[in-house]
Coordinates of C-alpha atoms in Angstrom, one line a residue:
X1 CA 80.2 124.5 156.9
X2 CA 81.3 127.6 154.7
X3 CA 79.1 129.4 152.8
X4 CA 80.6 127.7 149.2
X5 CA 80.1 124.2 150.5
X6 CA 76.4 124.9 151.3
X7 CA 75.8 126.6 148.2
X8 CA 77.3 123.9 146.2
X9 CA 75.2 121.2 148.3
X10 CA 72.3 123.7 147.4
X11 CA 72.8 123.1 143.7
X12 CA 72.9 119.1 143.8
X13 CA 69.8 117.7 141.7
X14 CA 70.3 114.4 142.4
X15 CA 72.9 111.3 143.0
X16 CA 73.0 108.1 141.9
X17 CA 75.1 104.9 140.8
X18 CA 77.1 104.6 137.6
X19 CA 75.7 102.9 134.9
X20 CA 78.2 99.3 133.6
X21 CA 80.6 101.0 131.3
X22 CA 80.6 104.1 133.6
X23 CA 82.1 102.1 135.8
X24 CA 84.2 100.7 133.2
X25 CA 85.6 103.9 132.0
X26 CA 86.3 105.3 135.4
X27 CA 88.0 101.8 136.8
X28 CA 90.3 102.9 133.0
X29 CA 90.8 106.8 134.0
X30 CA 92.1 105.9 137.4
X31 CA 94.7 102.7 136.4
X32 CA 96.2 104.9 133.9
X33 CA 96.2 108.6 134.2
X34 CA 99.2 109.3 132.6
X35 CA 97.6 107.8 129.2
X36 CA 95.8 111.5 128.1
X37 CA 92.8 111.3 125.7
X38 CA 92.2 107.5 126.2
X39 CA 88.1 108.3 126.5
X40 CA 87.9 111.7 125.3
X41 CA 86.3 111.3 122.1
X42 CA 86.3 114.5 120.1
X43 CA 83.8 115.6 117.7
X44 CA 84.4 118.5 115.1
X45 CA 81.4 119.7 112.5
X46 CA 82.4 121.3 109.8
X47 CA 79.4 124.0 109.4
X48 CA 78.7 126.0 106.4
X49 CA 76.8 129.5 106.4
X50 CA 76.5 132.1 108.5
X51 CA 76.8 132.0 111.9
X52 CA 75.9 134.0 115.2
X53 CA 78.3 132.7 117.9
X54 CA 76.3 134.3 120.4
X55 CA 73.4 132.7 119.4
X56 CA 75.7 129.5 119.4
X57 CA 76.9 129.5 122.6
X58 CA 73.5 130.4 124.2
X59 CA 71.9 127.2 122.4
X60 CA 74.7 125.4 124.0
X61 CA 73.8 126.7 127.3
X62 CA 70.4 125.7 127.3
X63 CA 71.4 122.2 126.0
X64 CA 73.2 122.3 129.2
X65 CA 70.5 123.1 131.3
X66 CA 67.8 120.5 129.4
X67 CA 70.3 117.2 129.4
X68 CA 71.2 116.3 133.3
X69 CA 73.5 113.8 132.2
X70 CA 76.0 116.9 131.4
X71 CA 75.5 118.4 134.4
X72 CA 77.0 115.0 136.4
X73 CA 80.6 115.0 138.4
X74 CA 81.8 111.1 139.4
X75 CA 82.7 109.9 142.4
X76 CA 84.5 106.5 143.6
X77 CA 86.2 107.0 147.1
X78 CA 83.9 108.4 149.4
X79 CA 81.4 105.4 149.5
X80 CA 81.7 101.9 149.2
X81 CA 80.4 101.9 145.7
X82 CA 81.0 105.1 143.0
X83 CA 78.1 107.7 142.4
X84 CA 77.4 110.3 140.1
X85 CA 76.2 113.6 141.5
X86 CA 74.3 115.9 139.1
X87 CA 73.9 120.1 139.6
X88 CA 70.9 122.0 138.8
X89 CA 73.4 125.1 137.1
X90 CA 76.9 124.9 135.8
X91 CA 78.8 127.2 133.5
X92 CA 79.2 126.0 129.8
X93 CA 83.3 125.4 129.0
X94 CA 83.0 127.9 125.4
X95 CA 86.0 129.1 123.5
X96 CA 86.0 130.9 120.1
X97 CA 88.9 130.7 118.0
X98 CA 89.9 132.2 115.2
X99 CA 91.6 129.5 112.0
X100 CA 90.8 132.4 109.3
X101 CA 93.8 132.6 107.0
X102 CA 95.6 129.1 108.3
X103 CA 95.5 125.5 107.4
X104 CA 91.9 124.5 109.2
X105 CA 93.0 120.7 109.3
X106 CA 96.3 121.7 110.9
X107 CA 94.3 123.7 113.5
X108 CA 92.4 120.7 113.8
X109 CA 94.7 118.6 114.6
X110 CA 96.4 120.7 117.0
X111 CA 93.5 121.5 119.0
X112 CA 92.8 117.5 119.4
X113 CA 95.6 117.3 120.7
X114 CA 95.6 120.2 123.1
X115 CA 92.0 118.8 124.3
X116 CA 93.9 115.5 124.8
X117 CA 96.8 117.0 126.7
X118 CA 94.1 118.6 129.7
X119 CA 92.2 115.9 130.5
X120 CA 88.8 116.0 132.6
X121 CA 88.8 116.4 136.4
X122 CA 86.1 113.8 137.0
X123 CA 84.4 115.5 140.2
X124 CA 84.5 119.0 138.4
X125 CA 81.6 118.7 136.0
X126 CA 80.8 120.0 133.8
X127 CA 82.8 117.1 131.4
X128 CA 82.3 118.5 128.1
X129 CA 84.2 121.7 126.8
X130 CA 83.2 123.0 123.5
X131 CA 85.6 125.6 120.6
X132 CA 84.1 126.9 117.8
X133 CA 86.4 128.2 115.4
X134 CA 86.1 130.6 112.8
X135 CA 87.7 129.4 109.5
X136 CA 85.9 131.7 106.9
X137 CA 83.2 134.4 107.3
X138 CA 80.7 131.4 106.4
X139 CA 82.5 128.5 107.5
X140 CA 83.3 127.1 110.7
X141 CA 84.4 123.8 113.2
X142 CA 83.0 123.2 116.5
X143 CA 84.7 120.8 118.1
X144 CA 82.6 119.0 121.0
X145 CA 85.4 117.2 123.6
X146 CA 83.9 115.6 126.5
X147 CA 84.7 112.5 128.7
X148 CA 83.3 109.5 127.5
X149 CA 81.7 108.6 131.2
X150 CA 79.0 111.3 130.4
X151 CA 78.3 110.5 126.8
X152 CA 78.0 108.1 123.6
X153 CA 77.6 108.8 119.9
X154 CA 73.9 109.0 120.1
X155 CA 73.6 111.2 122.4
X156 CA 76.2 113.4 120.5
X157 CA 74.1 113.9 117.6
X158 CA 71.0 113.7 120.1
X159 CA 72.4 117.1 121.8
X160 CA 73.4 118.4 118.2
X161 CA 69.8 118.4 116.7
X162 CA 68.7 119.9 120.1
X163 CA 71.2 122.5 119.3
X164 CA 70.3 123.6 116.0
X165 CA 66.3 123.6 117.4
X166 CA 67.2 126.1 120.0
X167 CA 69.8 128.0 117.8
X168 CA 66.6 128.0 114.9
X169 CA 64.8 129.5 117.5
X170 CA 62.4 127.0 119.6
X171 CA 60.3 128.0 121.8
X172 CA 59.4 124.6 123.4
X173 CA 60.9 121.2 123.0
X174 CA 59.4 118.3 125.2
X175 CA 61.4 117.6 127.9
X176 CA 63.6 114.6 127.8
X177 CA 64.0 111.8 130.7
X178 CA 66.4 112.1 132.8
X179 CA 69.4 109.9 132.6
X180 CA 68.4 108.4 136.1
X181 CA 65.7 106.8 134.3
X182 CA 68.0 104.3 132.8
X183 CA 69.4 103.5 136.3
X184 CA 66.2 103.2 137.6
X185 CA 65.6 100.5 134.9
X186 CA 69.0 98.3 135.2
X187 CA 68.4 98.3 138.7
X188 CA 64.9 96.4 137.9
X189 CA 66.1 94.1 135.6
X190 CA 67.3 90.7 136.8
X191 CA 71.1 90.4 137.2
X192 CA 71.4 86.8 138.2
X193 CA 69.4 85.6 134.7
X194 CA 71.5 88.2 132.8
X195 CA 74.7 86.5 134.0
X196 CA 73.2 83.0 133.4
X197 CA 73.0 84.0 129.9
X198 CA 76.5 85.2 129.6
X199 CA 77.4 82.0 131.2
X200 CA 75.9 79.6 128.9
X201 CA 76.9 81.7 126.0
X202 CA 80.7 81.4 127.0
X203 CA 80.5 78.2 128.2
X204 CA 83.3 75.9 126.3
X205 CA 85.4 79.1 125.3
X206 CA 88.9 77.7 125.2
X207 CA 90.4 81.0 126.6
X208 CA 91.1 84.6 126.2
X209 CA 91.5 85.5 122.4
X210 CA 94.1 87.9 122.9
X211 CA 95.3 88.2 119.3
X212 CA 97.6 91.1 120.1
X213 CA 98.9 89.9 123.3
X214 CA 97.3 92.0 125.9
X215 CA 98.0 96.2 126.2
X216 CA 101.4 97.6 126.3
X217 CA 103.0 98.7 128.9
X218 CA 103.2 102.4 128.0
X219 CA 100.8 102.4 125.3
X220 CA 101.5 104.8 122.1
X221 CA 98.3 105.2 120.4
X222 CA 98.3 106.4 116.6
X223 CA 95.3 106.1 114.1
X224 CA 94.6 105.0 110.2
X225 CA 92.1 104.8 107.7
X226 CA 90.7 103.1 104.9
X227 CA 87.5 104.9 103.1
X228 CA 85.5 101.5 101.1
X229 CA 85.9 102.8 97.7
X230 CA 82.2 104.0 96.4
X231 CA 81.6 100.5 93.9
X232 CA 82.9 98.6 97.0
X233 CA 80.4 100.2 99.7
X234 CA 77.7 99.8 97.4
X235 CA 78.4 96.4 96.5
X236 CA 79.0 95.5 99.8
X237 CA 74.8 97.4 100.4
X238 CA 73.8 95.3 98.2
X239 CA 75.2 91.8 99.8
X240 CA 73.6 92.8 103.3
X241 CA 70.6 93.5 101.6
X242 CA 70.7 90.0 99.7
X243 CA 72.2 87.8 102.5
X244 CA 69.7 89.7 105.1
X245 CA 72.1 90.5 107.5
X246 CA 73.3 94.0 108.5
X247 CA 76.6 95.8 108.1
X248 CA 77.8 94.9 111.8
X249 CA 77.2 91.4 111.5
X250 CA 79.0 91.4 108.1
X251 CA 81.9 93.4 109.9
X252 CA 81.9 91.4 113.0
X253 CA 82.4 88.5 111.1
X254 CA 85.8 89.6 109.3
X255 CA 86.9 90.8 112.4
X256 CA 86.3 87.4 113.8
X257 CA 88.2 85.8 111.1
X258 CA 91.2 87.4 111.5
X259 CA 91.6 86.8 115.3
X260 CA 90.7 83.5 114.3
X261 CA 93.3 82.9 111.9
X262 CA 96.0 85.0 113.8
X263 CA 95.1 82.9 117.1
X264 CA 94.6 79.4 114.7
X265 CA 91.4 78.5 116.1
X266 CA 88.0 77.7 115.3
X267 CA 86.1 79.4 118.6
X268 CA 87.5 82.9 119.5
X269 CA 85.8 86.3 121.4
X270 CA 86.4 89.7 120.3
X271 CA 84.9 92.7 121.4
X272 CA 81.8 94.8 119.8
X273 CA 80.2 98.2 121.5
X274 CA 76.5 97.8 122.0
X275 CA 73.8 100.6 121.7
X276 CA 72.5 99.5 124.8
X277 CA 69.1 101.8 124.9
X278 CA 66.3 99.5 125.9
X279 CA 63.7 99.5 123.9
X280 CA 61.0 98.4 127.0
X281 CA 62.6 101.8 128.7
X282 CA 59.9 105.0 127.6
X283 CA 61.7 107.7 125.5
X284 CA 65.3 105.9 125.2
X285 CA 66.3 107.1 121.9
X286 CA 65.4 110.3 123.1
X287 CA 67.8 110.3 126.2
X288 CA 70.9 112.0 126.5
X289 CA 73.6 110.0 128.5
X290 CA 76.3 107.0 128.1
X291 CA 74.1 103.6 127.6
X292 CA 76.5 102.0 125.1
X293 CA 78.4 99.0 126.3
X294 CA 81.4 96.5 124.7
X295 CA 80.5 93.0 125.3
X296 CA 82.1 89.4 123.6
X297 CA 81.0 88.7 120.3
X298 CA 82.0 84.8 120.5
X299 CA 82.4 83.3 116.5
X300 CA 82.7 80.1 115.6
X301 CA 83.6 78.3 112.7
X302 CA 82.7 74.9 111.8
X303 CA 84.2 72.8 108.9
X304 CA 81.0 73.0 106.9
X305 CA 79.9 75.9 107.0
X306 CA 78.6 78.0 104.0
X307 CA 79.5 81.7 104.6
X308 CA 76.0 83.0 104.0
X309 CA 74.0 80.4 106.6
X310 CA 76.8 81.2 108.6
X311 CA 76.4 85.0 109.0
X312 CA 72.8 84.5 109.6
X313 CA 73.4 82.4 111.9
X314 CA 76.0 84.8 113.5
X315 CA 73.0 87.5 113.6
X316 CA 70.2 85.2 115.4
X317 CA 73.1 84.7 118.0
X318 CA 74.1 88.3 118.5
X319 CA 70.5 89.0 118.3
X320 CA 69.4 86.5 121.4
X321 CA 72.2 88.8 123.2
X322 CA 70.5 92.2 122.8
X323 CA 68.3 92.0 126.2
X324 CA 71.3 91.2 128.5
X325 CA 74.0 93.7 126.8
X326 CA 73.4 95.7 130.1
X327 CA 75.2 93.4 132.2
X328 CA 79.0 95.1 133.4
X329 CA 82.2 92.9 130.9
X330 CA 83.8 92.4 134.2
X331 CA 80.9 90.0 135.0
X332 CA 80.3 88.3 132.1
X333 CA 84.1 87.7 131.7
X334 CA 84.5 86.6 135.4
X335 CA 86.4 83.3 135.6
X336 CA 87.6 84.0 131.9
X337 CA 90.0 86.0 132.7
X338 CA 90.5 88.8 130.1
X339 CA 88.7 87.6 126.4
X340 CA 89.6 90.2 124.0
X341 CA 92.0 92.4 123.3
X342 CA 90.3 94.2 119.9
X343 CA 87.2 96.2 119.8
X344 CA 84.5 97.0 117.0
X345 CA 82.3 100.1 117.4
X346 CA 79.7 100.4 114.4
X347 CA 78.7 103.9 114.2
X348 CA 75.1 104.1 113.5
X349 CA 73.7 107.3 114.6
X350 CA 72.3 109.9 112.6
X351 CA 75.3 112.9 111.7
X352 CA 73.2 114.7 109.6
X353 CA 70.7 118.1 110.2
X354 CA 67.8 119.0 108.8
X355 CA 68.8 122.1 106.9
X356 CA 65.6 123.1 105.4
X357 CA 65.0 126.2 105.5
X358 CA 67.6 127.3 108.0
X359 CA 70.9 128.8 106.5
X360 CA 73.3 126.7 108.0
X361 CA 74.2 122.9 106.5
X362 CA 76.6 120.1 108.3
X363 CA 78.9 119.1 105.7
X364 CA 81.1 116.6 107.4
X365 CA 81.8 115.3 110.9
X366 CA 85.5 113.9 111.8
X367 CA 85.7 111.5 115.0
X368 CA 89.1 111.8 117.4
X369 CA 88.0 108.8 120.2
X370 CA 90.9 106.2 121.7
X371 CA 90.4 103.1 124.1
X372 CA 92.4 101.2 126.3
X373 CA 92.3 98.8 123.6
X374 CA 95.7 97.6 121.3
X375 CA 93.2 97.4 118.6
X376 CA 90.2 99.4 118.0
X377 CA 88.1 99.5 114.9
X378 CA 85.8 102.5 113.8
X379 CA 83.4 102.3 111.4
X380 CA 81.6 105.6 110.4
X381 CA 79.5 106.7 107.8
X382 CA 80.4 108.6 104.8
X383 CA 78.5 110.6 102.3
X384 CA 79.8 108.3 100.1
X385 CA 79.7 105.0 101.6
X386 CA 81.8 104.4 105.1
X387 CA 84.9 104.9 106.6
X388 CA 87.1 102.5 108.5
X389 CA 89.0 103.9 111.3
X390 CA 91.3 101.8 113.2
X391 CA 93.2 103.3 116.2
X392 CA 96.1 101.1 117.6
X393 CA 99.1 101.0 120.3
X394 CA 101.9 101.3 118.0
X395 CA 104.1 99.7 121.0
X396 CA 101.9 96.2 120.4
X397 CA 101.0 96.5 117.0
X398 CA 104.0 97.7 114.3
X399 CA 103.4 100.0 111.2
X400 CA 103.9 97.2 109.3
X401 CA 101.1 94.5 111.3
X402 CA 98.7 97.5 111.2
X403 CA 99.0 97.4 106.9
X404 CA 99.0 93.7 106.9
X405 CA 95.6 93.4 109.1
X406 CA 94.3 95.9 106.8
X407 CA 94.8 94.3 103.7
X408 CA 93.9 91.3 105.3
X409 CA 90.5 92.9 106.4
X410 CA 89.9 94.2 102.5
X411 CA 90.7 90.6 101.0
X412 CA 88.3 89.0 103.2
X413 CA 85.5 91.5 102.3
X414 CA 85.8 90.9 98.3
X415 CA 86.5 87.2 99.0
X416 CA 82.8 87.4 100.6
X417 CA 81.3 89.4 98.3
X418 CA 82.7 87.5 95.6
X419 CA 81.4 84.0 97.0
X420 CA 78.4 84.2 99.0
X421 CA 77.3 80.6 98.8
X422 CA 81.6 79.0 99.3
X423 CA 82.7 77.3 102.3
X424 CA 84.0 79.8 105.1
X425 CA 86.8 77.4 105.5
X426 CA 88.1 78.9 102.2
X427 CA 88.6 82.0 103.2
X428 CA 91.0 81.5 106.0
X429 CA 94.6 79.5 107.0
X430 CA 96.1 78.2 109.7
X431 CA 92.7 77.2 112.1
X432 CA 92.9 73.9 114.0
X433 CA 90.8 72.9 116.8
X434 CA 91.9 74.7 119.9
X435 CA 94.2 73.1 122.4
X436 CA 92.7 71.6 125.5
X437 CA 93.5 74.3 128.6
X438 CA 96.3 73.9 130.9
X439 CA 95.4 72.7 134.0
X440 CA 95.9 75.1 137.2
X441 CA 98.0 74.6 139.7
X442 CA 96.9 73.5 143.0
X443 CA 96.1 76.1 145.3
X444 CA 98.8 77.0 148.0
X445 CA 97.5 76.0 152.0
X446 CA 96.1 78.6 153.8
X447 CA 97.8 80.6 156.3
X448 CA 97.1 83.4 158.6
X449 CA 98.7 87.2 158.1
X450 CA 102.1 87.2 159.5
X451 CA 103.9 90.6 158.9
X452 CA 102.9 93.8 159.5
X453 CA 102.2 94.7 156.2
X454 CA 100.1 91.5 155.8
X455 CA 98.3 92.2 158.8
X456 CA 97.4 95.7 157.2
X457 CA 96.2 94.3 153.8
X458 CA 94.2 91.8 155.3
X459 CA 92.4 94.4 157.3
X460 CA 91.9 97.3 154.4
X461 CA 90.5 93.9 152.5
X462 CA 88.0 92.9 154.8
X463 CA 86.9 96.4 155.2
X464 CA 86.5 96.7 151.1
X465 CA 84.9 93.1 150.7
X466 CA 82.7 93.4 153.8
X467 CA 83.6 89.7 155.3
X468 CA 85.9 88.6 158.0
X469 CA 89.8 88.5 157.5
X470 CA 91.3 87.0 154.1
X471 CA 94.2 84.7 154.5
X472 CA 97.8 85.4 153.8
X473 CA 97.1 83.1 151.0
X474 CA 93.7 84.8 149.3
X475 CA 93.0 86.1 146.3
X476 CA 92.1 89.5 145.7
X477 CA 89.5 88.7 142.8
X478 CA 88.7 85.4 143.8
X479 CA 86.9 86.9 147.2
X480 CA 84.8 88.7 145.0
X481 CA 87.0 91.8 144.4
X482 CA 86.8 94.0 141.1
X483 CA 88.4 96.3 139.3
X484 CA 86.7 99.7 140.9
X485 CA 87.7 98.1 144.5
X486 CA 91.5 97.4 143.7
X487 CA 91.5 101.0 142.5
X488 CA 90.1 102.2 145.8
X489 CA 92.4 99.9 147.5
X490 CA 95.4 101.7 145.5
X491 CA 94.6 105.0 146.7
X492 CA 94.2 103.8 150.2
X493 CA 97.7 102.3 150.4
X494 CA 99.2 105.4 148.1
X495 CA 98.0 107.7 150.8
X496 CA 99.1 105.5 153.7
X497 CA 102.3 104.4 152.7
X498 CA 103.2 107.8 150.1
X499 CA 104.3 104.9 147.5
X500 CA 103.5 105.3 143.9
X501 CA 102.1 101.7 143.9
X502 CA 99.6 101.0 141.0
X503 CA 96.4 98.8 140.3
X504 CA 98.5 96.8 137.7
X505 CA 100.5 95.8 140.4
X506 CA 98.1 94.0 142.3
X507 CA 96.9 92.6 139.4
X508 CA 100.0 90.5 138.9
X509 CA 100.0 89.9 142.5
X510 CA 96.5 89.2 143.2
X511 CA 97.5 86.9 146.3
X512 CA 97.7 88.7 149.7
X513 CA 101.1 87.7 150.6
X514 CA 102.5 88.4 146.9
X515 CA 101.4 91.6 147.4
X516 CA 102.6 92.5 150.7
X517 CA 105.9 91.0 149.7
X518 CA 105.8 93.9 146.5
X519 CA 104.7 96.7 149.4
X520 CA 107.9 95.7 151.3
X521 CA 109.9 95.3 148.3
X522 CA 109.2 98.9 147.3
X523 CA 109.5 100.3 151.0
X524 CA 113.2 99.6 150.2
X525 CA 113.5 100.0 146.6
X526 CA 114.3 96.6 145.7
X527 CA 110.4 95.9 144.0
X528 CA 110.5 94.1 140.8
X529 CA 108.8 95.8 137.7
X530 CA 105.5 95.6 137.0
X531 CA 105.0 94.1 133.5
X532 CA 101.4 93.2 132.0
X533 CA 100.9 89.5 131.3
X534 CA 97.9 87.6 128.9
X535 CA 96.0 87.1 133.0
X536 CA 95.7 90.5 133.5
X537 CA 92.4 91.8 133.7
X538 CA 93.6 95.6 132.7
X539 CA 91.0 95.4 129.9
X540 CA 88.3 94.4 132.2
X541 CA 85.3 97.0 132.0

């Protein structure tokens, strides 16, 4: 053992499993590499007054040392299961840059993109790198660019106001739990009710509400926005505040409308990002680490319904889901095949600082995030009301679908705002009662590996799924395989074989024999393309 490898092993705090949408994110790193920034969400605070960079960048450091959660490095192929490995010192990723005399929001842009363009090495923590740039003698950015398996938003602005308190000169602040904490407590919590839930709450779903039609192939991802004018964001304050429902549910239910009308049915799933910090769990708000997690939001619409009873009624559901929103989507979808296709994130952390008395002020915070998703809608605060990002694969969803949804989303707003107390069945077109599902084919007789190749899957599957030998005939996912496996399974076979084979591929070929068939296909160059279908389960987290 060399004197590095027993120094590094020295400087390991701790290991431990990932967290749902850790494993989520990392099954979505490994499946598509080549797809740079998808989970790098960017931060960049525009700071006014004078600043001390040294100062800065040693506040930074000791935010390092105080958080463990950005001290972790992920791992998937060495054990059965992935683990996170977290080190007692790291170096802090700082650059200083200076914008003075140039277009800041050019600058901006550019270095998103440059951020986006050298993605994170998952086992070389730390997963955060941080540029503050100099734009005026009292005004800068720092940009905060980190991998979202390490972080969420709350713990952004968490880390910010632990930032400002060192940089202000703290002498103590009370040491926080340690992201292991929250491991500790989904481990105790009972998985088996959890998924009962889930089950009962899907139960009747008449299939995957892929309004988009799944993710593209080679996804282009661009991004728009719509700031609520001022009279409109108040207004729309004062309806919440009236109806006595929040801004998400009110959000949740346009959303839900429009996959409804675009999919002409009255029971439909889309996605929503949940906080996901326990409130039974001592000093969760207070933790630094990724707890959030994107779970269905399942709407329905019944033919006489009044649109206020019928939000509230959408908030006493979604609120009955809050104690399971730990549970991993690739559980509560299983047998459901992919359900959603769009995502809603509600951004309802703090972003402000308590300037008093210190020179420096936060005058503004700009988000640069993408998903896997087609379809991804932001909501963030503004001084003035709230913004509505939306962030879509230009190769699924045109210029032109983008503007419609858009105005469609604004219509529906005013049309609510405007009637309160009117049927919801006026505010939409085109829903019927959804068609009774197709009935599957019957399953194929089993059969014992023939070929080599078979032979050699059936073995690397046993291994992976600890049980005896699959048949030629098996499914992957239906003997209890998941996305994380097929991605360890990939990397096997790429190593094995040296062919550029990829998870998406087994996907579509789920069945041992299909899949060998592909393997020998491509061992000769004659393997068909590999195209994403509405079964895929590429959106699985």
């Amino acid at each position: 053992m060399t004197n590095n490898t027993a120094d590094r092993r020295r400087n390991i705090e701790n290991i431990y499993p990932l967290a749902p949408l850790q494993e989520g994110i990392l099954f979505h790193s490994l499946i598509a590499p080549e797809n740079a920034g998808v989970y790098m969400p960017q931060m960049a605070y525009h700071l006014s007054g004078p600043i001390d960079a040294v100062r800065l960048r040693t506040a930074w450091e000791q935010v390092l040392a105080r958080h463990s959660a950005l001290r972790s490095a992920i791992h998937w192929e060495e054990r059965d299961e992935p683990f996170q490995v977290v080190y007692r010192q790291l170096p802090l990723p700082w650059q200083e840059l200076d914008w003075q005399g140039r277009d800041p929001q050019a600058e901006l842009q550019q270095q998103f993109q440059e951020n986006r363009d050298s993605p994170f090495d998952l086992r070389r923590p730390p997963l955060m790198r941080l540029q503050l740039a100099r734009v005026t003698a009292d005004r800068h950015i720092l940009i905060l660019c980190h991998h979202h398996i390490i972080l969420d938003g709350w713990s952004q602005a968490r880390m910010l106001q632990d930032v400002m308190a060192y940089y202000h000169s703290a002498t103590h602040l009370r040491p926080p739990q340690p992201y292991v904490e929250y491991i500790r407590w989904l481990k105790r919590q009972d998985r088996d009710a959890a998924i009962g839930f889930w089950r009962d709450y899907l139960e009747g779903v008449p299939g995957p509400s892929l309004a988009f039609g799944g993710p593209g192939e080679a996804p282009e991802f661009l991004r728009s926005e719509w700031a609520l004018p001022p009279a409109l964001a108040r207004q729309v304050g004062q309806f919440c505040a009236d109806q006595g429902v929040t801004l998400n549910t009110l959000l949740q239910a346009v959303l839900g409308l429009i996959v409804a009308e675009r999919l002409g049915r009255r029971d439909i799933t889309f996605g929503s990002a949940t906080a996901g910090r326990p409130t039974s769990l001592p000093g969760a708000a207070e933790m630094v680490g990724l707890f959030i997690n994107a779970l269905p939001v399942r709407l329905r619409v019944e033919p006489d319904d009044r649109i206020g009873d019928w939000l509230r009624r959408l908030q006493r559901q979604q609120a009955e889901t809050i104690e399971h929103e730990h549970v991993a989507l690739r559980d509560v979808q299983a047998g459901h095949g992919t359900l959603f296709d769009c995502l809603l994130v509600v951004e309802n952390y703090p972003v402000s600082l308590d300037t008093e008395g210190h020179e420096i002020a936060l005058d503004r915070v700009e988000f640069d995030e993408w998903t896997h998703f087609p379809l991804t809608l932001l909501v963030a605060p503004e001084q003035a009301g709230m913004k509505l990002i939306l962030r879509y694969d230009r190769t699924v969803i045109s210029d032109e679908k983008l503007a419609a949804f858009t105005d469609r989303f604004k219509t529906l707003i005013s049309r609510i705002m405007a009637e309160p107390d009117g049927p919801v069945d006026a505010l939409i077109d085109g829903i019927k009662t959804a068609q009774p599902a197709q009935t599957s084919a019957a399953p194929q007789p089993a059969r014992a590996p023939a070929t080599q190749t078979e032979k050699r899957l059936a073995a690397i599957w046993a291994d992976l799924l600890k049980r005896p030998a699959p048949a030629a005939t098996d499914n992957f996912f239906a003997l209890g395989g998941h996305s994380l496996m097929a991605a360890r399974m990939i990397s096997q076979l790429r190593r094995e074989l040296a062919l550029e084979l990829t998870v998406r591929a087994l996907f579509e070929r789920p069945v041992l024999a299909d899949f060998a068939n592909y393997i020998d296909a491509m061992q000769i160059g004659q393997a068909p393309e590999t195209k994403a279908d509405d079964d895929t389960v590429a959106m699985e987290f």
